[in-house]
Amino acid sequence: MKFSLACGDVMPGCTSRFTSTSREQLMAEVGAHARADHGVVDLDPQVVRTIDSKIVSVPA
Ligand SMILES: [Zn+2]
């Protein structure tokens, strides 16, 4: 099982997609991307919940 997230589901207009084998790793990658490309310094709990709700699991 893998986990995938389209950043555009959270940040409209962004075309970046992330896939990882763990939710924790995926969240770390998305967090790093948000900081680097969206200027998000700190992911507040509401943003984390929104991201978490957009993560989809895909068969490995
Ligand atoms: Zn993005």
JSON list of C-alpha atoms and ligand atoms in Angstrom, two decimals:
[
{"chain": "A", "resi": 1, "resn": "MET", "atom": "CA", "xyz": [0.00, 0.00, 0.00]},
{"chain": "A", "resi": 2, "resn": "LYS", "atom": "CA", "xyz": [1.21, 3.48, -0.83]},
{"chain": "A", "resi": 3, "resn": "PHE", "atom": "CA", "xyz": [-0.10, 6.87, 0.10]},
{"chain": "A", "resi": 4, "resn": "SER", "atom": "CA", "xyz": [-0.48, 9.68, -2.38]},
{"chain": "A", "resi": 5, "resn": "LEU", "atom": "CA", "xyz": [-1.37, 13.35, -2.21]},
{"chain": "A", "resi": 6, "resn": "ALA", "atom": "CA", "xyz": [-2.02, 15.93, -4.92]},
{"chain": "A", "resi": 7, "resn": "CYS", "atom": "CA", "xyz": [-0.86, 19.23, -3.47]},
{"chain": "A", "resi": 8, "resn": "GLY", "atom": "CA", "xyz": [-3.39, 20.98, -5.71]},
{"chain": "A", "resi": 9, "resn": "ASP", "atom": "CA", "xyz": [-6.16, 19.49, -3.56]},
{"chain": "A", "resi": 10, "resn": "VAL", "atom": "CA", "xyz": [-4.84, 21.55, -0.68]},
{"chain": "A", "resi": 11, "resn": "MET", "atom": "CA", "xyz": [-3.15, 24.43, -2.49]},
{"chain": "A", "resi": 12, "resn": "PRO", "atom": "CA", "xyz": [-5.23, 25.17, -5.59]},
{"chain": "A", "resi": 13, "resn": "GLY", "atom": "CA", "xyz": [-3.12, 25.61, -8.70]},
{"chain": "A", "resi": 14, "resn": "CYS", "atom": "CA", "xyz": [-0.18, 23.52, -7.51]},
{"chain": "A", "resi": 15, "resn": "THR", "atom": "CA", "xyz": [0.64, 20.58, -9.77]},
{"chain": "A", "resi": 16, "resn": "SER", "atom": "CA", "xyz": [2.99, 18.74, -7.39]},
{"chain": "A", "resi": 17, "resn": "ARG", "atom": "CA", "xyz": [2.12, 15.17, -6.43]},
{"chain": "A", "resi": 18, "resn": "PHE", "atom": "CA", "xyz": [3.66, 13.09, -3.68]},
{"chain": "A", "resi": 19, "resn": "THR", "atom": "CA", "xyz": [3.70, 9.36, -3.10]},
{"chain": "A", "resi": 20, "resn": "SER", "atom": "CA", "xyz": [5.22, 7.50, -0.21]},
{"chain": "A", "resi": 21, "resn": "THR", "atom": "CA", "xyz": [5.01, 4.17, 1.56]},
{"chain": "A", "resi": 22, "resn": "SER", "atom": "CA", "xyz": [4.01, 5.73, 4.87]},
{"chain": "A", "resi": 23, "resn": "ARG", "atom": "CA", "xyz": [1.68, 8.55, 5.85]},
{"chain": "A", "resi": 24, "resn": "GLU", "atom": "CA", "xyz": [4.34, 9.99, 8.13]},
{"chain": "A", "resi": 25, "resn": "GLN", "atom": "CA", "xyz": [6.90, 10.13, 5.33]},
{"chain": "A", "resi": 26, "resn": "LEU", "atom": "CA", "xyz": [4.35, 11.60, 2.96]},
{"chain": "A", "resi": 27, "resn": "MET", "atom": "CA", "xyz": [3.42, 14.30, 5.46]},
{"chain": "A", "resi": 28, "resn": "ALA", "atom": "CA", "xyz": [7.12, 15.11, 5.92]},
{"chain": "A", "resi": 29, "resn": "GLU", "atom": "CA", "xyz": [7.59, 15.47, 2.16]},
{"chain": "A", "resi": 30, "resn": "VAL", "atom": "CA", "xyz": [4.49, 17.63, 1.80]},
{"chain": "A", "resi": 31, "resn": "GLY", "atom": "CA", "xyz": [5.60, 19.77, 4.73]},
{"chain": "A", "resi": 32, "resn": "ALA", "atom": "CA", "xyz": [9.02, 20.33, 3.17]},
{"chain": "A", "resi": 33, "resn": "HIS", "atom": "CA", "xyz": [7.37, 21.19, -0.16]},
{"chain": "A", "resi": 34, "resn": "ALA", "atom": "CA", "xyz": [4.94, 23.61, 1.50]},
{"chain": "A", "resi": 35, "resn": "ARG", "atom": "CA", "xyz": [7.84, 25.39, 3.18]},
{"chain": "A", "resi": 36, "resn": "ALA", "atom": "CA", "xyz": [9.98, 25.51, 0.03]},
{"chain": "A", "resi": 37, "resn": "ASP", "atom": "CA", "xyz": [7.35, 26.32, -2.58]},
{"chain": "A", "resi": 38, "resn": "HIS", "atom": "CA", "xyz": [4.43, 27.90, -0.73]},
{"chain": "A", "resi": 39, "resn": "GLY", "atom": "CA", "xyz": [6.23, 29.84, 2.00]},
{"chain": "A", "resi": 40, "resn": "VAL", "atom": "CA", "xyz": [4.38, 27.94, 4.70]},
{"chain": "A", "resi": 41, "resn": "VAL", "atom": "CA", "xyz": [6.56, 28.24, 7.78]},
{"chain": "A", "resi": 42, "resn": "ASP", "atom": "CA", "xyz": [4.48, 26.16, 10.12]},
{"chain": "A", "resi": 43, "resn": "LEU", "atom": "CA", "xyz": [1.72, 23.68, 9.34]},
{"chain": "A", "resi": 44, "resn": "ASP", "atom": "CA", "xyz": [-1.06, 24.46, 11.78]},
{"chain": "A", "resi": 45, "resn": "PRO", "atom": "CA", "xyz": [-3.35, 21.66, 12.96]},
{"chain": "A", "resi": 46, "resn": "GLN", "atom": "CA", "xyz": [-6.17, 22.66, 10.62]},
{"chain": "A", "resi": 47, "resn": "VAL", "atom": "CA", "xyz": [-3.85, 22.52, 7.60]},
{"chain": "A", "resi": 48, "resn": "VAL", "atom": "CA", "xyz": [-2.52, 19.16, 8.75]},
{"chain": "A", "resi": 49, "resn": "ARG", "atom": "CA", "xyz": [-6.09, 17.85, 9.02]},
{"chain": "A", "resi": 50, "resn": "THR", "atom": "CA", "xyz": [-6.89, 19.15, 5.55]},
{"chain": "A", "resi": 51, "resn": "ILE", "atom": "CA", "xyz": [-3.79, 17.49, 4.10]},
{"chain": "A", "resi": 52, "resn": "ASP", "atom": "CA", "xyz": [-4.55, 14.28, 5.96]},
{"chain": "A", "resi": 53, "resn": "SER", "atom": "CA", "xyz": [-8.09, 14.20, 4.57]},
{"chain": "A", "resi": 54, "resn": "LYS", "atom": "CA", "xyz": [-6.72, 14.49, 0.99]},
{"chain": "A", "resi": 55, "resn": "ILE", "atom": "CA", "xyz": [-4.27, 11.61, 1.29]},
{"chain": "A", "resi": 56, "resn": "VAL", "atom": "CA", "xyz": [-5.40, 8.65, -0.76]},
{"chain": "A", "resi": 57, "resn": "SER", "atom": "CA", "xyz": [-4.10, 5.12, -0.43]},
{"chain": "A", "resi": 58, "resn": "VAL", "atom": "CA", "xyz": [-3.10, 3.33, -3.62]},
{"chain": "A", "resi": 59, "resn": "PRO", "atom": "CA", "xyz": [-2.21, -0.34, -4.14]},
{"chain": "A", "resi": 60, "resn": "ALA", "atom": "CA", "xyz": [1.54, -0.82, -4.25]},
{"chain": "B", "resi": 1, "resn": "ZN", "atom": "ZN", "xyz": [2.30, 22.52, -3.66]}
]
